[in-house]
Tab-separated table of C-alpha atoms (C1' of nucleotides) in Angstrom:
chain	number	residue	atom	x	y	z
A	10	MET	CA	3.921	-33.465	-19.902
A	11	GLN	CA	0.873	-35.700	-20.042
A	12	LYS	CA	3.041	-38.684	-20.954
A	13	GLU	CA	5.371	-37.869	-18.076
A	14	GLY	CA	2.391	-37.944	-15.718
A	15	SER	CA	2.511	-34.271	-14.719
A	16	LYS	CA	-0.813	-33.007	-13.406
A	17	TYR	CA	-0.132	-29.314	-14.021
A	18	ILE	CA	1.857	-27.194	-16.455
A	19	SER	CA	2.607	-23.514	-16.031
A	20	GLY	CA	2.128	-20.892	-18.720
A	21	THR	CA	5.693	-19.836	-18.027
A	22	LEU	CA	6.970	-23.242	-19.074
A	23	ILE	CA	4.791	-23.410	-22.189
A	24	ALA	CA	6.031	-19.963	-23.175
A	25	GLN	CA	9.648	-21.010	-22.736
A	26	GLU	CA	9.108	-24.123	-24.848
A	27	LEU	CA	7.456	-22.193	-27.685
A	28	SER	CA	9.659	-19.084	-27.507
A	29	LEU	CA	6.721	-16.897	-26.555
A	30	GLU	CA	6.006	-14.477	-23.736
A	31	PRO	CA	4.119	-15.898	-20.733
A	32	ILE	CA	1.407	-13.234	-21.073
A	33	GLN	CA	0.719	-14.386	-24.629
A	34	VAL	CA	0.191	-17.936	-23.434
A	35	ARG	CA	-2.077	-16.867	-20.562
A	36	LYS	CA	-4.230	-14.757	-22.878
A	37	ASP	CA	-4.585	-17.547	-25.413
A	38	LEU	CA	-5.387	-20.182	-22.821
A	39	ALA	CA	-8.006	-17.883	-21.312
A	40	ILE	CA	-10.048	-18.393	-24.505
A	41	THR	CA	-10.420	-22.094	-23.747
A	42	GLY	CA	-12.040	-21.274	-20.408
A	43	VAL	CA	-9.649	-23.523	-18.503
A	44	ILE	CA	-8.712	-21.974	-15.164
A	45	GLY	CA	-5.237	-22.424	-13.751
A	46	LYS	CA	-4.044	-22.574	-10.191
A	47	PRO	CA	-1.618	-19.866	-9.042
A	48	LYS	CA	1.821	-21.308	-8.360
A	49	LYS	CA	1.003	-24.639	-10.056
A	50	GLY	CA	-0.325	-23.838	-13.517
A	51	TYR	CA	-3.024	-25.348	-15.708
A	52	PRO	CA	-4.352	-28.908	-15.337
A	53	VAL	CA	-2.691	-30.819	-18.196
A	54	ASN	CA	-5.474	-33.227	-19.117
A	55	THR	CA	-8.222	-30.640	-18.918
A	56	LEU	CA	-6.153	-28.212	-20.964
A	57	ILE	CA	-5.410	-30.699	-23.719
A	58	ASP	CA	-9.073	-31.642	-23.939
A	59	ALA	CA	-10.168	-28.010	-24.077
A	60	ILE	CA	-7.664	-27.082	-26.786
A	61	GLU	CA	-8.535	-30.110	-28.884
A	62	ARG	CA	-12.216	-29.335	-28.558
A	63	PHE	CA	-11.611	-25.681	-29.418
A	64	LEU	CA	-9.658	-26.603	-32.554
A	65	GLY	CA	-12.103	-29.321	-33.520
A	66	TRP	CA	-9.542	-32.108	-33.169
A	67	ASN	CA	-11.731	-34.208	-30.906
A	68	SER	CA	-14.260	-35.183	-33.543
A	69	MET	CA	-13.764	-36.318	-37.124
A	70	GLN	CA	-15.342	-34.178	-39.815
A	71	ASP	CA	-16.095	-35.542	-43.263
A	72	VAL	CA	-15.045	-33.257	-46.109
A	73	ILE	CA	-14.798	-33.517	-49.880
A	74	LEU	CA	-11.921	-32.457	-52.099
A	75	VAL	CA	-12.359	-30.816	-55.489
A	76	GLY	CA	-9.459	-31.012	-57.950
A	77	ALA	CA	-7.553	-34.289	-57.791
A	78	GLY	CA	-4.321	-32.951	-59.295
A	79	ASN	CA	-0.860	-32.867	-57.753
A	80	LEU	CA	-1.781	-30.844	-54.700
A	81	GLY	CA	-5.155	-32.516	-54.206
A	82	SER	CA	-3.611	-35.982	-54.313
A	83	ALA	CA	-0.978	-34.942	-51.808
A	84	LEU	CA	-3.593	-33.703	-49.380
A	85	MET	CA	-5.538	-36.970	-49.743
A	86	GLY	CA	-2.382	-38.808	-48.741
A	87	HIS	CA	-1.464	-36.432	-45.920
A	88	GLN	CA	-1.639	-38.625	-42.822
A	89	GLU	CA	-1.290	-35.780	-40.336
A	90	PHE	CA	-4.810	-34.557	-41.162
A	91	ARG	CA	-6.291	-37.597	-39.459
A	92	LEU	CA	-4.868	-36.406	-36.145
A	93	HIS	CA	-6.668	-33.108	-36.573
A	94	GLY	CA	-10.181	-34.313	-37.248
A	95	LEU	CA	-10.058	-34.105	-41.016
A	96	HIS	CA	-11.398	-36.996	-43.087
A	97	ILE	CA	-11.563	-36.712	-46.866
A	98	VAL	CA	-14.449	-38.945	-47.949
A	99	ALA	CA	-14.627	-38.218	-51.661
A	100	ALA	CA	-12.802	-36.351	-54.416
A	101	PHE	CA	-14.072	-34.731	-57.590
A	102	ASP	CA	-12.285	-33.849	-60.810
A	103	LYS	CA	-13.332	-32.360	-64.102
A	104	ASN	CA	-11.174	-34.917	-65.875
A	105	THR	CA	-13.739	-37.688	-66.378
A	106	GLN	CA	-10.945	-40.223	-66.871
A	107	LYS	CA	-10.175	-40.011	-63.163
A	108	ALA	CA	-13.759	-40.800	-62.191
A	109	GLY	CA	-14.026	-44.252	-60.642
A	110	THR	CA	-10.362	-44.387	-59.651
A	111	THR	CA	-9.059	-44.266	-56.108
A	112	ILE	CA	-6.261	-42.010	-54.845
A	113	HIS	CA	-4.732	-42.758	-51.455
A	114	GLY	CA	-7.886	-44.644	-50.614
A	115	VAL	CA	-10.241	-41.863	-51.644
A	116	ARG	CA	-12.821	-42.477	-54.372
A	117	VAL	CA	-12.786	-39.983	-57.253
A	118	PHE	CA	-16.056	-38.842	-58.840
A	119	SER	CA	-17.027	-36.767	-61.843
A	120	MET	CA	-17.937	-33.145	-61.183
A	121	ASN	CA	-21.447	-33.982	-62.374
A	122	ASP	CA	-21.978	-36.168	-59.313
A	123	LEU	CA	-20.935	-33.437	-56.905
A	124	GLU	CA	-24.293	-32.120	-55.765
A	125	THR	CA	-25.759	-35.620	-55.412
A	126	GLU	CA	-22.797	-36.888	-53.399
A	127	VAL	CA	-22.655	-33.822	-51.154
A	128	HIS	CA	-26.284	-34.427	-50.198
A	129	LYS	CA	-25.814	-38.166	-49.807
A	130	LEU	CA	-22.680	-37.779	-47.678
A	131	GLY	CA	-23.995	-34.772	-45.794
A	132	VAL	CA	-20.656	-32.936	-45.954
A	133	LYS	CA	-20.454	-29.234	-45.175
A	134	VAL	CA	-16.799	-28.523	-45.975
A	135	ALA	CA	-14.877	-28.699	-49.259
A	136	ILE	CA	-11.179	-28.463	-50.046
A	137	LEU	CA	-10.550	-26.584	-53.275
A	138	THR	CA	-7.361	-27.611	-55.088
A	139	ILE	CA	-8.109	-26.773	-58.699
A	140	HIS	CA	-6.379	-24.240	-60.956
A	141	SER	CA	-7.037	-20.639	-59.994
A	142	PRO	CA	-8.859	-19.527	-63.176
A	143	ALA	CA	-11.711	-22.003	-62.606
A	144	ALA	CA	-11.927	-21.329	-58.863
A	145	GLN	CA	-14.894	-18.947	-58.797
A	146	GLU	CA	-17.203	-21.018	-60.967
A	147	THR	CA	-16.360	-24.137	-58.979
A	148	ALA	CA	-16.975	-22.283	-55.720
A	149	ASP	CA	-20.398	-21.324	-57.061
A	150	ILE	CA	-21.161	-24.994	-57.664
A	151	LEU	CA	-20.065	-25.865	-54.126
A	152	VAL	CA	-22.221	-23.142	-52.596
A	153	LYS	CA	-25.196	-24.268	-54.662
A	154	ALA	CA	-24.663	-27.827	-53.384
A	155	GLY	CA	-24.935	-26.590	-49.813
A	156	ILE	CA	-21.269	-26.411	-48.779
A	157	LEU	CA	-20.788	-23.980	-45.862
A	158	GLY	CA	-16.992	-23.923	-45.574
A	159	ILE	CA	-14.370	-23.781	-48.339
A	160	TRP	CA	-10.701	-24.431	-47.685
A	161	ASN	CA	-9.320	-22.593	-50.678
A	162	PHE	CA	-5.856	-23.475	-52.038
A	163	THR	CA	-6.189	-21.327	-55.152
A	164	ALA	CA	-4.925	-17.771	-55.557
A	165	ALA	CA	-8.437	-16.535	-56.351
A	166	LYS	CA	-10.358	-14.242	-53.994
A	167	LEU	CA	-13.662	-16.073	-53.914
A	168	LYS	CA	-16.973	-14.277	-53.763
A	169	VAL	CA	-19.476	-16.255	-51.711
A	170	PRO	CA	-22.648	-15.537	-49.702
A	171	GLU	CA	-21.926	-14.417	-46.147
A	172	SER	CA	-23.269	-17.685	-44.787
A	173	VAL	CA	-20.278	-19.445	-46.339
A	174	VAL	CA	-16.838	-19.301	-44.720
A	175	VAL	CA	-13.706	-19.270	-46.883
A	176	GLN	CA	-10.237	-19.977	-45.529
A	177	THR	CA	-7.671	-19.217	-48.192
A	178	GLU	CA	-4.299	-20.931	-48.141
A	179	ASP	CA	-2.565	-19.083	-50.944
A	180	LEU	CA	0.815	-20.765	-51.326
A	181	SER	CA	2.256	-18.154	-53.661
A	182	SER	CA	1.396	-15.392	-51.166
A	183	GLY	CA	3.170	-17.338	-48.470
A	184	TYR	CA	6.270	-17.561	-50.625
A	185	ALA	CA	6.038	-13.856	-51.449
A	186	MET	CA	5.865	-13.120	-47.706
A	187	LEU	CA	9.079	-15.079	-47.202
A	188	CYS	CA	10.835	-13.221	-50.019
A	189	VAL	CA	9.692	-9.785	-48.846
A	190	THR	CA	10.750	-10.492	-45.269
A	191	MET	CA	14.170	-11.747	-46.432
A	192	GLN	CA	14.561	-8.704	-48.662
A	193	SER	CA	13.711	-6.202	-45.921
A	194	ARG	CA	16.020	-8.059	-43.546
A	195	GLN	CA	18.829	-7.728	-46.048
A	196	ASP	CA	18.067	-4.055	-46.687
A	197	ALA	CA	18.177	-3.397	-42.942
A	198	ASP	CA	21.580	-5.075	-42.705
A	199	ASN	CA	22.996	-3.056	-45.564
A	200	GLY	CA	21.495	0.092	-44.120
A	201	SER	CA	23.071	-0.405	-40.726
A	202	ALA	CA	26.443	-1.266	-42.300
A	203	SER	CA	26.735	1.955	-44.254
B	1	MET	CA	-6.834	-4.019	-67.981
B	2	GLN	CA	-3.359	-4.311	-69.489
B	3	LYS	CA	-4.654	-6.758	-72.093
B	4	GLU	CA	-7.503	-4.393	-72.908
B	5	GLY	CA	-4.971	-1.634	-73.557
B	6	SER	CA	-6.042	0.624	-70.694
B	7	LYS	CA	-3.346	3.037	-69.623
B	8	TYR	CA	-4.751	3.744	-66.160
B	9	ILE	CA	-6.776	1.913	-63.531
B	10	SER	CA	-8.375	3.548	-60.515
B	11	GLY	CA	-8.115	2.247	-56.967
B	12	THR	CA	-11.888	2.462	-56.832
B	13	LEU	CA	-12.199	-0.072	-59.626
B	14	ILE	CA	-9.600	-2.423	-58.151
B	15	ALA	CA	-11.436	-2.281	-54.820
B	16	GLN	CA	-14.726	-3.104	-56.486
B	17	GLU	CA	-13.208	-6.057	-58.311
B	18	LEU	CA	-11.634	-7.496	-55.148
B	19	SER	CA	-14.489	-6.636	-52.765
B	20	LEU	CA	-12.281	-4.275	-50.772
B	21	GLU	CA	-12.558	-0.667	-49.681
B	22	PRO	CA	-10.843	1.901	-51.930
B	23	ILE	CA	-8.798	3.228	-49.014
B	24	GLN	CA	-7.337	-0.240	-48.454
B	25	VAL	CA	-6.210	-0.401	-52.068
B	26	ARG	CA	-4.693	3.098	-51.980
B	27	LYS	CA	-2.768	2.304	-48.791
B	28	ASP	CA	-1.415	-0.932	-50.190
B	29	LEU	CA	-0.434	0.558	-53.535
B	30	ALA	CA	1.348	3.386	-51.728
B	31	ILE	CA	3.903	0.782	-50.545
B	32	THR	CA	4.987	0.151	-54.129
B	33	GLY	CA	5.855	3.825	-54.558
B	34	VAL	CA	3.781	4.133	-57.731
B	35	ILE	CA	2.037	7.488	-57.888
B	36	GLY	CA	-1.409	7.793	-59.393
B	37	LYS	CA	-3.083	10.657	-61.176
B	38	PRO	CA	-6.185	12.170	-59.559
B	39	LYS	CA	-9.287	11.460	-61.624
B	40	LYS	CA	-7.500	8.846	-63.779
B	41	GLY	CA	-5.886	6.343	-61.454
B	42	TYR	CA	-2.609	4.415	-61.483
B	43	PRO	CA	-0.577	3.688	-64.634
B	44	VAL	CA	-1.318	0.027	-65.383
B	45	ASN	CA	2.044	-1.086	-66.758
B	46	THR	CA	4.079	0.706	-64.129
B	47	LEU	CA	1.847	-0.664	-61.389
B	48	ILE	CA	2.102	-4.269	-62.565
B	49	ASP	CA	5.876	-3.971	-62.791
B	50	ALA	CA	6.125	-2.472	-59.334
B	51	ILE	CA	3.911	-5.122	-57.721
B	52	GLU	CA	5.759	-7.958	-59.433
B	53	ARG	CA	9.073	-6.515	-58.332
B	54	PHE	CA	7.796	-6.023	-54.784
B	55	LEU	CA	6.601	-9.636	-54.582
B	56	GLY	CA	9.715	-10.978	-56.268
B	57	TRP	CA	7.818	-12.319	-59.290
B	58	ASN	CA	10.089	-10.594	-61.780
B	59	SER	CA	13.143	-12.758	-61.182
B	60	MET	CA	13.458	-16.508	-60.747
B	61	GLN	CA	14.911	-17.744	-57.493
B	62	ASP	CA	16.448	-21.188	-57.142
B	63	VAL	CA	15.345	-23.108	-54.059
B	64	ILE	CA	15.720	-26.643	-52.729
B	65	LEU	CA	13.041	-28.878	-51.270
B	66	VAL	CA	13.585	-31.196	-48.318
B	67	GLY	CA	11.200	-34.111	-47.905
B	68	ALA	CA	10.080	-35.674	-51.180
B	69	GLY	CA	6.882	-37.229	-49.824
B	70	ASN	CA	3.319	-36.612	-50.915
B	71	LEU	CA	3.287	-32.899	-50.249
B	72	GLY	CA	6.853	-32.315	-51.446
B	73	SER	CA	6.179	-34.090	-54.735
B	74	ALA	CA	3.013	-32.038	-55.249
B	75	LEU	CA	4.916	-28.797	-54.769
B	76	MET	CA	7.573	-29.929	-57.245
B	77	GLY	CA	4.810	-30.457	-59.793
B	78	HIS	CA	2.972	-27.229	-58.971
B	79	GLN	CA	3.175	-25.266	-62.223
B	80	GLU	CA	1.822	-22.022	-60.771
B	81	PHE	CA	5.052	-21.481	-58.799
B	82	ARG	CA	6.902	-20.793	-62.030
B	83	LEU	CA	4.797	-17.684	-62.560
B	84	HIS	CA	5.815	-16.401	-59.152
B	85	GLY	CA	9.576	-16.676	-59.428
B	86	LEU	CA	9.978	-19.996	-57.681
B	87	HIS	CA	12.224	-22.661	-59.194
B	88	ILE	CA	12.885	-25.895	-57.331
B	89	VAL	CA	16.319	-27.051	-58.466
B	90	ALA	CA	16.885	-30.070	-56.222
B	91	ALA	CA	15.117	-32.238	-53.674
B	92	PHE	CA	16.444	-34.173	-50.696
B	93	ASP	CA	14.989	-37.127	-48.824
B	94	LYS	CA	16.129	-39.286	-45.939
B	95	ASN	CA	14.892	-42.335	-47.828
B	96	THR	CA	18.071	-43.272	-49.716
B	97	GLN	CA	16.027	-45.306	-52.199
B	98	LYS	CA	14.708	-42.095	-53.677
B	99	ALA	CA	18.191	-40.696	-54.257
B	100	GLY	CA	19.006	-40.568	-57.958
B	101	THR	CA	15.370	-40.566	-59.031
B	102	THR	CA	13.560	-37.628	-60.605
B	103	ILE	CA	10.174	-36.270	-59.515
B	104	HIS	CA	8.361	-33.861	-61.828
B	105	GLY	CA	11.709	-33.107	-63.426
B	106	VAL	CA	13.501	-32.445	-60.148
B	107	ARG	CA	16.512	-34.542	-59.157
B	108	VAL	CA	16.347	-36.166	-55.723
B	109	PHE	CA	19.474	-36.418	-53.578
B	110	SER	CA	20.391	-38.083	-50.320
B	111	MET	CA	20.336	-35.904	-47.215
B	112	ASN	CA	24.078	-36.498	-46.940
B	113	ASP	CA	24.635	-34.471	-50.101
B	114	LEU	CA	22.646	-31.506	-48.827
B	115	GLU	CA	25.417	-29.222	-47.626
B	116	THR	CA	27.578	-29.905	-50.698
B	117	GLU	CA	24.719	-29.270	-53.116
B	118	VAL	CA	23.555	-26.118	-51.329
B	119	HIS	CA	27.037	-24.669	-51.736
B	120	LYS	CA	27.366	-25.855	-55.331
B	121	LEU	CA	23.957	-24.500	-56.332
B	122	GLY	CA	24.268	-21.365	-54.243
B	123	VAL	CA	20.664	-21.563	-53.008
B	124	LYS	CA	19.506	-19.511	-50.042
B	125	VAL	CA	15.939	-20.779	-49.618
B	126	ALA	CA	14.616	-24.212	-48.681
B	127	ILE	CA	11.109	-25.685	-48.681
B	128	LEU	CA	10.553	-27.996	-45.722
B	129	THR	CA	7.992	-30.734	-46.376
B	130	ILE	CA	9.041	-33.486	-43.985
B	131	HIS	CA	7.112	-34.902	-41.043
B	132	SER	CA	6.793	-32.526	-38.095
B	133	PRO	CA	8.748	-34.551	-35.508
B	134	ALA	CA	11.989	-34.329	-37.549
B	135	ALA	CA	11.501	-30.681	-38.471
B	136	GLN	CA	13.796	-29.028	-35.927
B	137	GLU	CA	16.811	-31.255	-36.534
B	138	THR	CA	16.426	-30.855	-40.280
B	139	ALA	CA	16.121	-27.085	-39.906
B	140	ASP	CA	19.387	-27.136	-37.968
B	141	ILE	CA	21.053	-28.921	-40.891
B	142	LEU	CA	19.675	-26.328	-43.326
B	143	VAL	CA	20.914	-23.430	-41.208
B	144	LYS	CA	24.311	-25.042	-40.919
B	145	ALA	CA	24.444	-25.375	-44.715
B	146	GLY	CA	23.891	-21.631	-45.083
B	147	ILE	CA	20.179	-21.477	-45.886
B	148	LEU	CA	18.728	-18.040	-45.021
B	149	GLY	CA	15.018	-18.621	-45.640
B	150	ILE	CA	12.877	-21.633	-44.741
B	151	TRP	CA	9.390	-22.135	-46.130
B	152	ASN	CA	8.083	-24.430	-43.426
B	153	PHE	CA	5.155	-26.761	-44.162
B	154	THR	CA	5.437	-28.655	-40.880
B	155	ALA	CA	3.453	-27.946	-37.716
B	156	ALA	CA	6.681	-27.372	-35.750
B	157	LYS	CA	7.657	-23.959	-34.407
B	158	LEU	CA	11.244	-23.828	-35.597
B	159	LYS	CA	14.000	-22.254	-33.555
B	160	VAL	CA	16.573	-20.617	-35.821
B	161	PRO	CA	19.168	-17.828	-35.552
B	162	GLU	CA	17.685	-14.391	-36.148
B	163	SER	CA	19.529	-14.105	-39.453
B	164	VAL	CA	17.275	-16.849	-40.831
B	165	VAL	CA	13.689	-16.131	-41.887
B	166	VAL	CA	10.988	-18.760	-41.405
B	167	GLN	CA	7.614	-18.605	-43.126
B	168	THR	CA	5.357	-21.284	-41.699
B	169	GLU	CA	2.485	-22.665	-43.755
B	170	ASP	CA	0.819	-24.862	-41.183
B	171	LEU	CA	-1.994	-26.608	-43.030
B	172	SER	CA	-3.639	-28.036	-39.926
B	173	SER	CA	-3.808	-24.547	-38.373
B	174	GLY	CA	-5.468	-23.282	-41.511
B	175	TYR	CA	-8.079	-25.995	-41.262
B	176	ALA	CA	-8.573	-25.264	-37.551
B	177	MET	CA	-9.125	-21.595	-38.446
B	178	LEU	CA	-11.848	-22.618	-40.895
B	179	CYS	CA	-13.543	-24.833	-38.294
B	180	VAL	CA	-13.392	-22.209	-35.530
B	181	THR	CA	-14.794	-19.507	-37.829
B	182	MET	CA	-17.615	-21.819	-38.959
B	183	GLN	CA	-18.364	-22.738	-35.363
B	184	SER	CA	-18.526	-19.141	-34.150
B	185	ARG	CA	-20.662	-18.222	-37.155
B	186	GLN	CA	-23.088	-20.988	-36.245
B	187	ASP	CA	-23.105	-19.984	-32.565
B	188	ALA	CA	-23.924	-16.421	-33.559
B	189	ASP	CA	-26.835	-17.629	-35.692
B	190	ASN	CA	-28.248	-19.739	-32.896
B	191	GLY	CA	-27.792	-16.873	-30.481
B	192	SER	CA	-29.744	-14.422	-32.615
B	193	ALA	CA	-32.482	-16.998	-33.218
B	194	SER	CA	-33.242	-17.579	-29.548
C	7	DT	C1'	5.245	-17.099	5.290
C	8	DA	C1'	7.474	-16.228	0.742
C	9	DG	C1'	7.296	-16.529	-3.889
C	10	DA	C1'	5.716	-18.195	-8.215
C	11	DT	C1'	1.864	-17.992	-11.047
C	12	DT	C1'	-2.676	-16.698	-12.428
C	13	DG	C1'	-6.291	-13.538	-14.181
C	14	DT	C1'	-7.800	-8.914	-14.759
C	15	DT	C1'	-7.400	-4.236	-15.831
C	16	DA	C1'	-4.778	-0.633	-18.133
C	17	DA	C1'	-1.357	0.940	-21.650
C	18	DT	C1'	0.846	0.457	-25.894
C	19	DC	C1'	1.268	-0.571	-30.530
C	20	DG	C1'	0.324	-1.307	-35.345
C	21	DA	C1'	-2.955	-1.708	-38.731
C	22	DT	C1'	-7.238	-0.414	-40.621
C	23	DT	C1'	-10.481	3.043	-41.584
C	24	DA	C1'	-12.127	7.749	-41.990
C	25	DA	C1'	-11.787	12.594	-43.337
C	26	DC	C1'	-10.397	15.947	-46.366
C	27	DA	C1'	-7.446	19.072	-48.939
C	28	DA	C1'	-4.917	18.828	-53.350
C	29	DT	C1'	-5.280	18.103	-58.274
C	30	DC	C1'	-5.973	16.634	-62.785
D	21	DT	C1'	-15.512	24.524	-64.084
D	22	DA	C1'	-17.184	20.282	-61.727
D	23	DG	C1'	-16.263	16.057	-60.022
D	24	DA	C1'	-13.763	11.881	-59.465
D	25	DT	C1'	-9.681	10.293	-57.524
D	26	DT	C1'	-5.375	10.568	-55.163
D	27	DG	C1'	-2.342	11.034	-51.065
D	28	DT	C1'	-1.839	12.626	-46.434
D	29	DT	C1'	-3.104	13.361	-41.874
D	30	DA	C1'	-6.118	12.075	-38.074
D	31	DA	C1'	-9.249	8.770	-35.710
D	32	DT	C1'	-10.634	4.275	-34.692
D	33	DC	C1'	-10.116	-0.363	-33.756
D	34	DG	C1'	-8.329	-4.764	-32.219
D	35	DA	C1'	-4.591	-7.199	-30.680
D	36	DT	C1'	-0.484	-7.435	-28.092
D	37	DT	C1'	1.998	-6.248	-24.129
D	38	DA	C1'	2.572	-4.417	-19.506
D	39	DA	C1'	1.341	-3.868	-14.648
D	40	DC	C1'	-0.324	-5.626	-10.575
D	41	DA	C1'	-3.526	-7.420	-7.139
D	42	DA	C1'	-5.268	-12.046	-5.883
D	43	DT	C1'	-4.017	-16.632	-4.410
D	44	DC	C1'	-2.352	-21.047	-3.750
DNA sequence: TAGATTGTTAATCGATTAACAATC
DNA sequence: TAGATTGTTAATCGATTAACAATC
């Protein structure tokens, strides 16, 4: 809508586009504090700004990545993150052979350099893409280094001080969710057919 | 507990281990249908079996992957999936140069072969790891080929028939969640300090 | 003015948590 | 028996949805 030069967009239209109910859209947009005009809708530019600010997409944040394996490397090369304020400035791996190399433009360090680099770079957020069994001990190292937010891609339920925020992205759980939903869908179909 | 030879485990202990409330554990375990013994707890072997069956970890499921880029390749090489019943049997990419190659042991095909291969392999689930802008049209192709479950790693909100299940794993949303939680945590701290 | 759309207040819903009798 | 633990039933909570007056 912004590209098309529209000044306003209605919650009704957004809802239609996203297959949601208008009330859902209005409630969500209320969080941003943007006020709409009855009959016209919400001011497009203001709304985009507010949402981007709310989601933290307006400013780049430097983060580190721990575990430069398959998944870690993929995330370092994931271009879409740039659009959403995420900048990976350094990676760490327990495999000392990787230290000194560069993956998708990101320098890889030894785990021993972690605390020093975190202080030097002043980063507050870490992406955790190591194997699950070593997750807790690595999280402890991150917390000790002063990290305040952990984006956790392992299956481990991390125990951290309450000052530290953990966002877990457990891929296997996501897949299990898909399977369970498909299964219950199928059961429902069979049930109704009998 | 199974390795240690214990026959029973109490919900209280599980809760302690996972930093949950006992009632939460009891409610969740009730879904599996396993019945525990007062004073002793739940039978360990039976419980593990039931949970694995519920989550679909007991049987391997063949799936395809569409979009053999950074993220797609990482998922093909992700060993942990094997433990959770997920087996990627073929990959597809719009880049015809990749067709015929093998990534982490998975054969890559042209998008043109998708429908044929889906029928030949009899797969019902697809992992979608392409760029967001092309997500909807690719989802349409998958649906047309008979796919019933889509594990969606793009930021797009896919529109599919109600017979098809979509599980979206939007990485950027996950990161936004982390940022918003950290922000509100910080605001709360400042608020209490004033 | 008429009607679409907002924002607020109330109602519904589902999930989480609490309470407690049953039981090994 | 005493006490820990389960499973069920009720209460609480937060989020989603509905209803509707305000307004451009």
